[in-house]
Coordinates of C-alpha atoms and ligand atoms in Angstrom, one line a residue:
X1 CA 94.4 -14.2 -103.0
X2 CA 94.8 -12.8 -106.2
X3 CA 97.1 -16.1 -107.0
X4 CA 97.8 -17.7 -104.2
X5 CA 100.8 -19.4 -105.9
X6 CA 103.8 -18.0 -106.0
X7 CA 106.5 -19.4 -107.4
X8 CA 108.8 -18.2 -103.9
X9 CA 106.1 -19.6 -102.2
X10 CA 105.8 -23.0 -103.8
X11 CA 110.1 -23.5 -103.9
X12 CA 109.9 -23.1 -100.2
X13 CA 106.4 -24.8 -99.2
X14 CA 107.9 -27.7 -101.2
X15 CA 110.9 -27.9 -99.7
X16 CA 109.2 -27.4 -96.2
X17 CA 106.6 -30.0 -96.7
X18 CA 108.9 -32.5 -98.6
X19 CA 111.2 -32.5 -95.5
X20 CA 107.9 -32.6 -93.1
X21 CA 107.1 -35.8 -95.2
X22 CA 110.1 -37.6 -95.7
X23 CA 111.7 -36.4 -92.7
X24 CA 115.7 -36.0 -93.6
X25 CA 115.4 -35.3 -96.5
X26 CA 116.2 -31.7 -97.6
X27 CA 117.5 -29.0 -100.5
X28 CA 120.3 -27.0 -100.9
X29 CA 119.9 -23.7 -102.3
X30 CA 121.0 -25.4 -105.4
X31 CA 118.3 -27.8 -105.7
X32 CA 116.0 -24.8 -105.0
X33 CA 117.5 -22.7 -107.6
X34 CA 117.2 -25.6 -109.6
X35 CA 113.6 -26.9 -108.9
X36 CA 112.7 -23.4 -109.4
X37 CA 114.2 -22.8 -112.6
X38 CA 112.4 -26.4 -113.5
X39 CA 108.9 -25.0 -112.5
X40 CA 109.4 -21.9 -114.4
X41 CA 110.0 -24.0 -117.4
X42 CA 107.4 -26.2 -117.5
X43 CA 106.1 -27.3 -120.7
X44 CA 102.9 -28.5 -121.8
X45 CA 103.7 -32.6 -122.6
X46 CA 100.5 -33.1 -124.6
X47 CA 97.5 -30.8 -124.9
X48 CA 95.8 -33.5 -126.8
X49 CA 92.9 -35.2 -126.2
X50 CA 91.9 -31.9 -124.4
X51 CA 88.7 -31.4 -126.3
X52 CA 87.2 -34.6 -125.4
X53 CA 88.3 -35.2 -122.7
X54 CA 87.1 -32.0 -120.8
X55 CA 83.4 -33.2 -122.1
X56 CA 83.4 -36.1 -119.3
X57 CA 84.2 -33.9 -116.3
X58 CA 83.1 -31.9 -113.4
X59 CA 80.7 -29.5 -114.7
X60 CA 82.8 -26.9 -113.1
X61 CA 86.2 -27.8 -115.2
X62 CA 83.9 -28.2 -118.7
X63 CA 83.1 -24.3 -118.3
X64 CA 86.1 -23.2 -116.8
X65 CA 87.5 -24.9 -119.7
X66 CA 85.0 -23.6 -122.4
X67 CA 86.0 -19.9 -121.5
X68 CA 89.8 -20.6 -120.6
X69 CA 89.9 -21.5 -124.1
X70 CA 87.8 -19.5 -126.2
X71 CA 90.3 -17.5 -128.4
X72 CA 88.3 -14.1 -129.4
X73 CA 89.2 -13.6 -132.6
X74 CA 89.6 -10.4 -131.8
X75 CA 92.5 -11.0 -129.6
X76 CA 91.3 -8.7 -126.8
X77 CA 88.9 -9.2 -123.5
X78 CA 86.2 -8.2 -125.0
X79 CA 84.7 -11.4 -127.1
X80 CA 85.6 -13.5 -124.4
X81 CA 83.5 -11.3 -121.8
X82 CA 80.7 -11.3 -123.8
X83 CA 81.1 -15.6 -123.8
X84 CA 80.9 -14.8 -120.1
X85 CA 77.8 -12.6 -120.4
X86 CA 76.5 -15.4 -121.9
X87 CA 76.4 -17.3 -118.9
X88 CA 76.1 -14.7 -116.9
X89 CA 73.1 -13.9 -118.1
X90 CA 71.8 -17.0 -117.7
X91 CA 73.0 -16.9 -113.9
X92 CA 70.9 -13.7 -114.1
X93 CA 67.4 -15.4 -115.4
X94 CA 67.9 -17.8 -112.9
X95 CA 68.4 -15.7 -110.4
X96 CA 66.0 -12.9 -111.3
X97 CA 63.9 -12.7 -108.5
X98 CA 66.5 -10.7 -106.4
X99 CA 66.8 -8.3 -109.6
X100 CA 63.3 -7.8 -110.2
X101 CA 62.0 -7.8 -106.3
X102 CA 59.9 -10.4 -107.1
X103 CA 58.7 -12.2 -104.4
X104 CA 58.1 -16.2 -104.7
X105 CA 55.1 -17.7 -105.8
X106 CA 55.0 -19.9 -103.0
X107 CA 53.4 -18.0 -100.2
X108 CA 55.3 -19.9 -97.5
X109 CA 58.4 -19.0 -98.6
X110 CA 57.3 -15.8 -99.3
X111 CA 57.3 -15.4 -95.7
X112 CA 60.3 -17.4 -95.0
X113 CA 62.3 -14.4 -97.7
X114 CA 60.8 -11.6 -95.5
X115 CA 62.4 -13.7 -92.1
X116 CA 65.7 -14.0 -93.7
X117 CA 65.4 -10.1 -95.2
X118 CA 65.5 -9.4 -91.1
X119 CA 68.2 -11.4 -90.3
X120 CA 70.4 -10.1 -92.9
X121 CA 69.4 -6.9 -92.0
X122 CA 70.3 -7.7 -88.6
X123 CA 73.6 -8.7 -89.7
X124 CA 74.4 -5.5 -91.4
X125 CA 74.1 -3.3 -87.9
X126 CA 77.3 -5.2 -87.0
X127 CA 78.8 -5.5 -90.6
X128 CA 82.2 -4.1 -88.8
X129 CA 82.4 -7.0 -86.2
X130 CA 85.5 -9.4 -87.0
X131 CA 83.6 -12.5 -86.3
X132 CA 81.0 -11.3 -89.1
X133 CA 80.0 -14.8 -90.5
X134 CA 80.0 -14.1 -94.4
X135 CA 78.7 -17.5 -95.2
X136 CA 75.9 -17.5 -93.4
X137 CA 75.0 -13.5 -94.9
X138 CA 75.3 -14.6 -98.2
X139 CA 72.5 -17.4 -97.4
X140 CA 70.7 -14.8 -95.5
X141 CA 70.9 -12.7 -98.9
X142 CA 69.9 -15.7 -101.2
X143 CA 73.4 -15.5 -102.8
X144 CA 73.9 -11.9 -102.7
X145 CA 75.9 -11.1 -100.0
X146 CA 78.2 -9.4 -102.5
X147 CA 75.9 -6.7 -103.8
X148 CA 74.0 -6.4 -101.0
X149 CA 76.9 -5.7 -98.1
X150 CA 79.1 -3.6 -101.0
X151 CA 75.4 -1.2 -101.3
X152 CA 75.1 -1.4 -97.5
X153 CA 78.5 0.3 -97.6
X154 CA 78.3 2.8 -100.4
X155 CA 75.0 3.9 -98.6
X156 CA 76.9 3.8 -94.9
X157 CA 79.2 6.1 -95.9
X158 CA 77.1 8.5 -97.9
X159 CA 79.1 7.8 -101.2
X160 CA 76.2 7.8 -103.1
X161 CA 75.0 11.3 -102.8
X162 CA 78.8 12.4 -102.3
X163 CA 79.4 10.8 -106.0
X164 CA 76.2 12.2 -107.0
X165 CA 75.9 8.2 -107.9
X166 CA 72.7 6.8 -109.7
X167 CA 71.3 4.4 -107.2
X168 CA 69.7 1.9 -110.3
X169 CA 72.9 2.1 -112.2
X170 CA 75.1 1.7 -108.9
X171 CA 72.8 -1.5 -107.9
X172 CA 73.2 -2.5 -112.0
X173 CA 77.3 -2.4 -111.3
X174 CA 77.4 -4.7 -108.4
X175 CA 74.9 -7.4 -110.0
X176 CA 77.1 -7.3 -112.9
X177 CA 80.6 -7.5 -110.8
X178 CA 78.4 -10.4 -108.7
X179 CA 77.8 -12.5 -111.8
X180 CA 81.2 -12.0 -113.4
X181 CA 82.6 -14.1 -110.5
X182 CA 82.3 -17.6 -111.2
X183 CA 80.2 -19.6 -108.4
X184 CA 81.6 -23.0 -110.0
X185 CA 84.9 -22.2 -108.2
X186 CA 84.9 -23.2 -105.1
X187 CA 87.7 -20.2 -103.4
X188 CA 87.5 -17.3 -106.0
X189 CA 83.7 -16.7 -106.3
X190 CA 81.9 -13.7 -105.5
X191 CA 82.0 -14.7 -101.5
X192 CA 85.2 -14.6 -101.3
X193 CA 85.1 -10.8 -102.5
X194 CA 82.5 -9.9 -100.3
X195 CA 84.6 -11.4 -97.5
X196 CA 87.4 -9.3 -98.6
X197 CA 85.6 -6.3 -98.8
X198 CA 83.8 -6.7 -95.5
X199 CA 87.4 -6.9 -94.1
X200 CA 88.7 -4.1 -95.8
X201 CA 85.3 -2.4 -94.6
X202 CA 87.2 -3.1 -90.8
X203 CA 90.7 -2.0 -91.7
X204 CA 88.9 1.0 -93.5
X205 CA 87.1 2.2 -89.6
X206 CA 91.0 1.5 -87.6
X207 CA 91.5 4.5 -86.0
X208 CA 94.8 5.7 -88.4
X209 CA 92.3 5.5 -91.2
X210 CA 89.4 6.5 -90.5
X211 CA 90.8 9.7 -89.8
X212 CA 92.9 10.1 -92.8
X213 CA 91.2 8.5 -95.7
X214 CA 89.4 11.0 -97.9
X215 CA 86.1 9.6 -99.7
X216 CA 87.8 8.9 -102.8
X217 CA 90.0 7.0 -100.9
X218 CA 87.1 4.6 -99.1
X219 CA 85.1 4.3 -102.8
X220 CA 88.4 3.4 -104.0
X221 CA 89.1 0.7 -101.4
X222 CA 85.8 -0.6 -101.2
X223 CA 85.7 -0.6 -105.1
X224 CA 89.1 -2.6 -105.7
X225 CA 88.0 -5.0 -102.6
X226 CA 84.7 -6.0 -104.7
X227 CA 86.3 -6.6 -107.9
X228 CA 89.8 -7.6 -107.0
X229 CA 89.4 -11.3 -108.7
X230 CA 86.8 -10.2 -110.6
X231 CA 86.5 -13.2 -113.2
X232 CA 88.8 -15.3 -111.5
X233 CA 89.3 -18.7 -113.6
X234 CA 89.8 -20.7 -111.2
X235 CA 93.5 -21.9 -112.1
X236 CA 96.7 -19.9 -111.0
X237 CA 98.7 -18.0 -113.1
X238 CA 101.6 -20.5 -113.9
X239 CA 98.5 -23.0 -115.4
X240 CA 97.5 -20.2 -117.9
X241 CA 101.3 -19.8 -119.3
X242 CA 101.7 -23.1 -119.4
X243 CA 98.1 -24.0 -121.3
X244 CA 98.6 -21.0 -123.9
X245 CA 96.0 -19.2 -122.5
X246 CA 95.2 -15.8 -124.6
X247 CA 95.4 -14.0 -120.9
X248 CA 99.0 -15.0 -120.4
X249 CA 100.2 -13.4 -123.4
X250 CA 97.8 -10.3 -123.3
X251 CA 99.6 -9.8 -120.2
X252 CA 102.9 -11.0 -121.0
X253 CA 102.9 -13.5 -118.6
X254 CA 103.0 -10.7 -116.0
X255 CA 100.2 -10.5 -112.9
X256 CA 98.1 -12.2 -115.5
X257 CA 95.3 -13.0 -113.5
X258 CA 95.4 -9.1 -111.7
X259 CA 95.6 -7.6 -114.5
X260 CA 92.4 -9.2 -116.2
X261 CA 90.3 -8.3 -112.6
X262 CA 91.3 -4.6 -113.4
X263 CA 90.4 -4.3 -116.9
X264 CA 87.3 -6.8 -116.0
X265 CA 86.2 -4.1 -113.6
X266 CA 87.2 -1.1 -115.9
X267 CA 85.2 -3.0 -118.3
X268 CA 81.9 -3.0 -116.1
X269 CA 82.3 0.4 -115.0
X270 CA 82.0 2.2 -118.6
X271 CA 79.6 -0.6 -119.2
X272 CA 77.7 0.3 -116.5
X273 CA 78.3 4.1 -117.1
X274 CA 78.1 4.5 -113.1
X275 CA 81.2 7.5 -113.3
X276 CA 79.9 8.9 -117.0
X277 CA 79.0 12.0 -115.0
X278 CA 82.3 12.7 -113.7
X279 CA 85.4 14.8 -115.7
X280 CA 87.3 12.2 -117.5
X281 CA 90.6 13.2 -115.8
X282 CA 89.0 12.2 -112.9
X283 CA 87.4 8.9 -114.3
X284 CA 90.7 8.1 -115.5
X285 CA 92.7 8.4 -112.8
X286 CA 90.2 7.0 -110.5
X287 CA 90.6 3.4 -113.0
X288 CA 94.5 3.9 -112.7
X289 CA 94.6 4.0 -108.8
X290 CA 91.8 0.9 -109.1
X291 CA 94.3 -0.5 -111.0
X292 CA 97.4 -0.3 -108.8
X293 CA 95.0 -1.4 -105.6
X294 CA 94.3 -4.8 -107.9
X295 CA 97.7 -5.1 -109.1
X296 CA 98.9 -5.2 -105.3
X297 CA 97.4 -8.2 -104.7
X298 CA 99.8 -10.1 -106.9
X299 CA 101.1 -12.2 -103.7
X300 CA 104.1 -13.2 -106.4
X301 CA 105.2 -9.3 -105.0
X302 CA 104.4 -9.6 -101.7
X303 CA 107.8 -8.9 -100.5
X304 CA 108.2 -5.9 -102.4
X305 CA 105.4 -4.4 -100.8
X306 CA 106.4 -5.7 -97.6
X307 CA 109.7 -4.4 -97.5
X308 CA 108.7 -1.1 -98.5
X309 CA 106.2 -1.1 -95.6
X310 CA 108.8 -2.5 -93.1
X311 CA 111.0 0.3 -94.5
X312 CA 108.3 3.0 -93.8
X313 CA 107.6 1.7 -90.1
X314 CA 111.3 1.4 -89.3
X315 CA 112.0 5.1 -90.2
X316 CA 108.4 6.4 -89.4
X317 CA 107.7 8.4 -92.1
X318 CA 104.4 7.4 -92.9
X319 CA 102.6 10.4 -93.6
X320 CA 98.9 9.9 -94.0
X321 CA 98.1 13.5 -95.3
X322 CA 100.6 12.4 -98.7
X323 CA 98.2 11.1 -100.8
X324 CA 100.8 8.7 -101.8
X325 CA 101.4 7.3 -98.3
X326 CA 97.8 6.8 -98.3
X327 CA 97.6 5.1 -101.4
X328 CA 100.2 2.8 -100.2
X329 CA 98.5 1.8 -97.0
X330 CA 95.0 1.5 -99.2
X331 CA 97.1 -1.1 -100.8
X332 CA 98.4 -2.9 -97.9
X333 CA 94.9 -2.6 -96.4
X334 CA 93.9 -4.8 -99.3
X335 CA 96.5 -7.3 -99.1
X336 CA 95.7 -8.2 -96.0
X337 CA 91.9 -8.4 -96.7
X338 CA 92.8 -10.4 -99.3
X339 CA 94.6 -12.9 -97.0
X340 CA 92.8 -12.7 -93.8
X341 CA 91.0 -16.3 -93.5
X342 CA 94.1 -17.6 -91.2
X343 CA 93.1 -14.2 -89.0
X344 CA 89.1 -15.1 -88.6
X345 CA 87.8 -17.3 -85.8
X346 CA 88.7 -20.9 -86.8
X347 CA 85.2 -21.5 -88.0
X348 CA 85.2 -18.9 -90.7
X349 CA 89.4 -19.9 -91.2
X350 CA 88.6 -23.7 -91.6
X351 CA 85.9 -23.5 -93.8
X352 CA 87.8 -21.0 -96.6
X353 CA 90.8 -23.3 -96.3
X354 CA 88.9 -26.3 -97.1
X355 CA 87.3 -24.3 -100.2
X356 CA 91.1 -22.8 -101.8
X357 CA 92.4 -26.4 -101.2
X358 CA 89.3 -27.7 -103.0
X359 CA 90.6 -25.0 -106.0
X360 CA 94.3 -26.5 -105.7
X361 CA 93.4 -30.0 -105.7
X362 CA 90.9 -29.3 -108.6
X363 CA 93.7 -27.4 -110.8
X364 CA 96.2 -30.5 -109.6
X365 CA 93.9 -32.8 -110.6
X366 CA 93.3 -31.4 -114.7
X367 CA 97.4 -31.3 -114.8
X368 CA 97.4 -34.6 -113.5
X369 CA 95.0 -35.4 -116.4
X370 CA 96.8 -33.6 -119.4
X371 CA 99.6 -35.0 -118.3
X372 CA 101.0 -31.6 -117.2
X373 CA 103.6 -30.9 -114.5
X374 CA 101.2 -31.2 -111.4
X375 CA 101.9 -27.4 -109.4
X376 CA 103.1 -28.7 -106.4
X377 CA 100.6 -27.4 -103.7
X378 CA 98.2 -28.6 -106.2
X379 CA 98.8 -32.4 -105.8
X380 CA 96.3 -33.9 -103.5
X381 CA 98.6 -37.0 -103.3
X382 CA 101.3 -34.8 -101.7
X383 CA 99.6 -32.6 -99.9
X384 CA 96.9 -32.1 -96.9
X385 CA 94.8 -28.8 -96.0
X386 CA 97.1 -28.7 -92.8
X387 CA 100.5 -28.3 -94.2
X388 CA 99.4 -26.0 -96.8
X389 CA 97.8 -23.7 -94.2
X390 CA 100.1 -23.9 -92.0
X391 CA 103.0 -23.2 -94.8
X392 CA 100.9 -20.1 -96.0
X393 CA 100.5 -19.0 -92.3
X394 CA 104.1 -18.9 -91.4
X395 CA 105.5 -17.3 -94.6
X396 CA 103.2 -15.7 -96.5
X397 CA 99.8 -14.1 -93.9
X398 CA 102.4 -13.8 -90.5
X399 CA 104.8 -11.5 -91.9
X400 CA 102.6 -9.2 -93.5
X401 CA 100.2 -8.8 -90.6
X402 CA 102.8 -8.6 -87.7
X403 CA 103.9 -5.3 -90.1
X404 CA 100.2 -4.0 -90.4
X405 CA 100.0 -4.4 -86.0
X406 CA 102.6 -2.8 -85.6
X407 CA 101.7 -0.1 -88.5
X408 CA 97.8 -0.4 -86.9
X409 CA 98.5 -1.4 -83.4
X410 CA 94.6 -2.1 -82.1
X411 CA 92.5 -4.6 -80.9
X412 CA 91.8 -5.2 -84.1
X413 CA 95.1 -6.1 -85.4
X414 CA 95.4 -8.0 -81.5
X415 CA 92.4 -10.1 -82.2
X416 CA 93.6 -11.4 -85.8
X417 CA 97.2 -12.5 -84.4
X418 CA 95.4 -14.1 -81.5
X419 CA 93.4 -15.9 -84.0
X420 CA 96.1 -16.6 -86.2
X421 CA 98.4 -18.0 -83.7
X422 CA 95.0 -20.6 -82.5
X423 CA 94.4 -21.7 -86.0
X424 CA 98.0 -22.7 -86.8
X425 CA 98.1 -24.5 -83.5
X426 CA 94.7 -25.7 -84.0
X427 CA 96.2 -27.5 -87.9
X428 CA 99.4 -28.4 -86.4
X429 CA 97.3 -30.9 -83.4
X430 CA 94.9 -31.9 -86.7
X431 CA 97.8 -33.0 -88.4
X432 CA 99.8 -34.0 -85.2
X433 CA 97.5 -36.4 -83.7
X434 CA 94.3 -36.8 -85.9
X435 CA 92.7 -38.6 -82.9
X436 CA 89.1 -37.2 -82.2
X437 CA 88.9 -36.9 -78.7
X438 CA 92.1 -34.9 -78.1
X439 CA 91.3 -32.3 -81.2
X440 CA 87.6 -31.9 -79.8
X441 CA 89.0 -30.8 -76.6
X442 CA 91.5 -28.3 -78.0
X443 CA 88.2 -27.5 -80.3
X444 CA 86.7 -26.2 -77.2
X445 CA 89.6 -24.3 -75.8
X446 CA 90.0 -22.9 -78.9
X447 CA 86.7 -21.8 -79.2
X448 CA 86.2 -20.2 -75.5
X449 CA 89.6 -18.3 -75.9
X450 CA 88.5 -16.9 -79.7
X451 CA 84.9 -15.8 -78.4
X452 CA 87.1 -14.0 -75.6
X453 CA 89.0 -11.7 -78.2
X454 CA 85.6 -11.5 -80.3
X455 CA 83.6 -9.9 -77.1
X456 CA 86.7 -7.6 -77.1
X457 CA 86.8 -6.4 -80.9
X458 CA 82.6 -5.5 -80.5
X459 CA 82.5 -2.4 -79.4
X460 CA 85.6 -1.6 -81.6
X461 CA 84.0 -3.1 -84.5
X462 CA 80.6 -2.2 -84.2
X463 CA 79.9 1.4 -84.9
X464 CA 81.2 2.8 -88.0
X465 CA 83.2 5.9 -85.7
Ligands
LIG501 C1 69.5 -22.4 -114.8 O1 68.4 -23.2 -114.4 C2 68.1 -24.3 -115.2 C3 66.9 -25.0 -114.7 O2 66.7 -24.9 -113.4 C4 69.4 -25.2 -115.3 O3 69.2 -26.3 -116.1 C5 70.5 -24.4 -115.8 O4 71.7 -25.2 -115.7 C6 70.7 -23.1 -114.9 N1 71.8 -22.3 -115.5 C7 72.8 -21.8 -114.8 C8 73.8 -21.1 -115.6 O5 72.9 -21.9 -113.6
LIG502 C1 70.0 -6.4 -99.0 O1 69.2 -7.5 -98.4 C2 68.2 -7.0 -97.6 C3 67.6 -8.2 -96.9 O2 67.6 -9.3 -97.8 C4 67.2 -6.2 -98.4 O3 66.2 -5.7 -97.6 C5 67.9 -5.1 -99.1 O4 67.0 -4.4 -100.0 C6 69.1 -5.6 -99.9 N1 69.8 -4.5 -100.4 C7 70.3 -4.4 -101.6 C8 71.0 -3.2 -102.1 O5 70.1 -5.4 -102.4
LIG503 C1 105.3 -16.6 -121.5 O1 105.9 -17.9 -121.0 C2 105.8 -18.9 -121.9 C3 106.3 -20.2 -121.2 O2 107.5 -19.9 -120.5 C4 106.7 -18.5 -123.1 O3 106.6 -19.6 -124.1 C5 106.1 -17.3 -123.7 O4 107.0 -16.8 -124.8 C6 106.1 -16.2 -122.7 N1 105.4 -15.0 -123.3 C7 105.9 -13.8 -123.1 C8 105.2 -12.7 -123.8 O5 106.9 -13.5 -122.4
LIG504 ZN1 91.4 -12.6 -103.6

């Protein structure tokens, strides 16, 4: 989720959760218009007492902190990225066994890496299954379940030698893409792009597709899908405008965040030189069309996008041999990779909510602080991980993906609304009766019914035909 807050979004999660809360209470249009037009405007009380304060705090804040507000001087990406390089880099020495194959001193674990290279191996003959279980991969992988499944792909699909790309300098690319996400956040780190880009990976194989896309189009989706929060702070949009942040006015307040994963990635693939050997047109325009795959992602414009697509099904005129159309649906494909937890089994869905409310409440909690306007699905005092899923399902990840079934209509697209629909009912009886017994025996039924639809996506899923 590019940033998950939108301001449409937050008037009417507020609204809906205020009135789940105090019951009869509810808005007018006016009061939205008018606790809209509040939010927009919110000012920074005091950004005193920032500097020492951030000293005290979770290690995560102090460097999100450090780099949120380290003005280059020379206005521009580029000092602050190599501030991030710095750390980086130090992600990298610590980390440098993966780079450098070398195996651990200790023999035993020695042998315990070559046990888990199998498994994740294992896991990559079925890298197209819904049910894949990135969390446990990217344990599998040591922490690498970016590089390793985005180079699984690249190879799958024969990009490599169709791109005429330099294996060392392609592997060089992902490390660096890998380490410019920020593990301290707890959503927006590099497993949540690996997650989205296994997902796009299965929208990529539906049928439609799979027989339409051109290679460009595949290194293009898998491309944006690895880099598509690429350097992600953390914080939403509205938080940078409000704190000053350089990226807010670099980007005139505009898909601020979206913006800065494109030019991250642009950055790190001249850096990485992994295209030098292509024409420049060619370069160029493949870093525009990056650029307008990222840019969808911008759930602030979700309803552009979704109209559009609406408008397309409801005349039929999609036309998947118009590189444009295709374009479009590359974009759409990404949205809803982007916000597909709700649609995974409600292991995989309950565990990514947890970590974006974890983000919320942590971004809630340094307003709270500051003494800034606390972003109302922020506040932890007002909020709880069921409402806000279940506010996000119904308006935000429903609408777009009862469009893409009826755009893609496949098992696929059957099993995620099946999901979908179990994991709002399975919040709604969390939040309805929090009483153990009865929410371990929906558990169950939940669970029998979602490994029925995941024994029906395999053979779908499994091969990449
Ligand atoms: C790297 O490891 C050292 C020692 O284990 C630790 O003190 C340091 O914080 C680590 N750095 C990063 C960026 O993880
Ligand atoms: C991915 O991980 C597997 C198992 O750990 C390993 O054999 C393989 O070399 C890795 N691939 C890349 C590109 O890192
Ligand atoms: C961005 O928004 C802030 C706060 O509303 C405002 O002060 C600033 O002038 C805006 N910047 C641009 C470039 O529009
Ligand atoms: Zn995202």
């Amino acid at each position: 989720m590019g940033i998950v807050l939108i301001w449409s979004l937050v008037v009417f999660l507020t609204r809906w959760i205020s009135q789940k809360r105090r019951g009869a209470i509810s808005y007018d249009s006016e009061d939205q218009t008018a606790l809209y037009i509040r939010m927009l405007d919110v000012r920074v009380r005091s950004q005193l007492g920032f500097e020492q304060e951030r000293r005290g705090s979770h290690p995560y804040l102090y460097v999100d902190f450090r780099i949120l507000h380290s003005r280059p001087e020379s206005a521009g990406p580029v000092s602050a990225r190599n501030v991030r390089r710095l750390l980086s880099f130090q992600r990298y020495l610590n980390s440098s066994q993966f780079l450098r194959g070398i195996p651990a001193s200790d023999p035993l674990s020695y042998i315990l890496d070559d046990d888990y290279t199998g498994q994740a191996k294992l896991m990559l003959e079925k890298v197209g299954n819904w049910n894949f279980d990135i969390f446990l991969f990217d344990r599998l992988t040591n922490g690498n379940s970016l590089v390793n499944l985005t180079f699984h792909l690249f190879n799958s699909y024969g990009l490599i030698e169709l791109f005429q790309l330099d294996m060392v300098k392609l592997r060089r690319f992902l490390v660096m893409i890998q380490e410019d996400y920020r593990s301290q956040n707890p959503y927006h780190n590099a497993v949540h792009a690996a997650d989205v880009t296994q997902a796009m990976y299965c929208y990529l194989q539906e049928p439609k597709l799979a027989q339409t896309l051109t290679s460009c189009d595949l290194l293009l989706g898998l491309l944006a899908a690895a880099t598509h929060d690429l350097d992600h702070p953390g914080v939403n949009q509205p938080f940078l405008i409000k704190t000053d942040h350089y990226l807010a006015a670099l980007y005139k307040n505009s898909s601020v965040l979206e913006n800065h994963h494109w030019k991250s990635a642009v950055g790190l693939l001249r850096e990485s030189a992994l295209l030098s050997h292509l024409p420049t047109e060619d370069r160029l325009s493949l870093e525009e069309r990056l650029g307008s795959l990222i840019l969808a992602t911008d759930i602030s414009r979700q309803n552009d996008y979704l109209s559009e697509f609406r408008s397309h099904l409801d005349k039929e005129d999609l036309c998947l041999t118009n590189g444009g159309h295709r374009h479009f649906i590359l974009q759409m494909a990404l949205k809803c990779a982007d916000i597909c937890n709700p649609c995974r089994p409600w292991k995989l869905c309950q565990q990514w909510s947890e970590k974006v409310t974890e983000e919320f409440f942590h971004q809630g909690d340094i307003e709270r602080k500051h003494n800034l306007e606390v972003t109302p699905l922020c506040d932890r005092q007002s909020n709880s991980i069921a409402n806000i899923q279940i506010g996000f399902m119904s308006y935000v990840v429903e609408p777009l993906f009862l469009e893409w079934s009826r755009f893609s209509d496949t098992r696929l697209s059957q099993t995620m609304l099946g999901h979908l629909s179990l994991n709002k009912q399975g919040w709604k009886e969390g939040r309805d009766k929090p009483d153990a017994t009865n929410s371990r025996a929906s558990e169950e039924q939940r669970t029998s019914v979602a490994k029925d639809s995941n024994s029906r996506v395999l053979p779908q899923g499994s091969k990449g035909s």
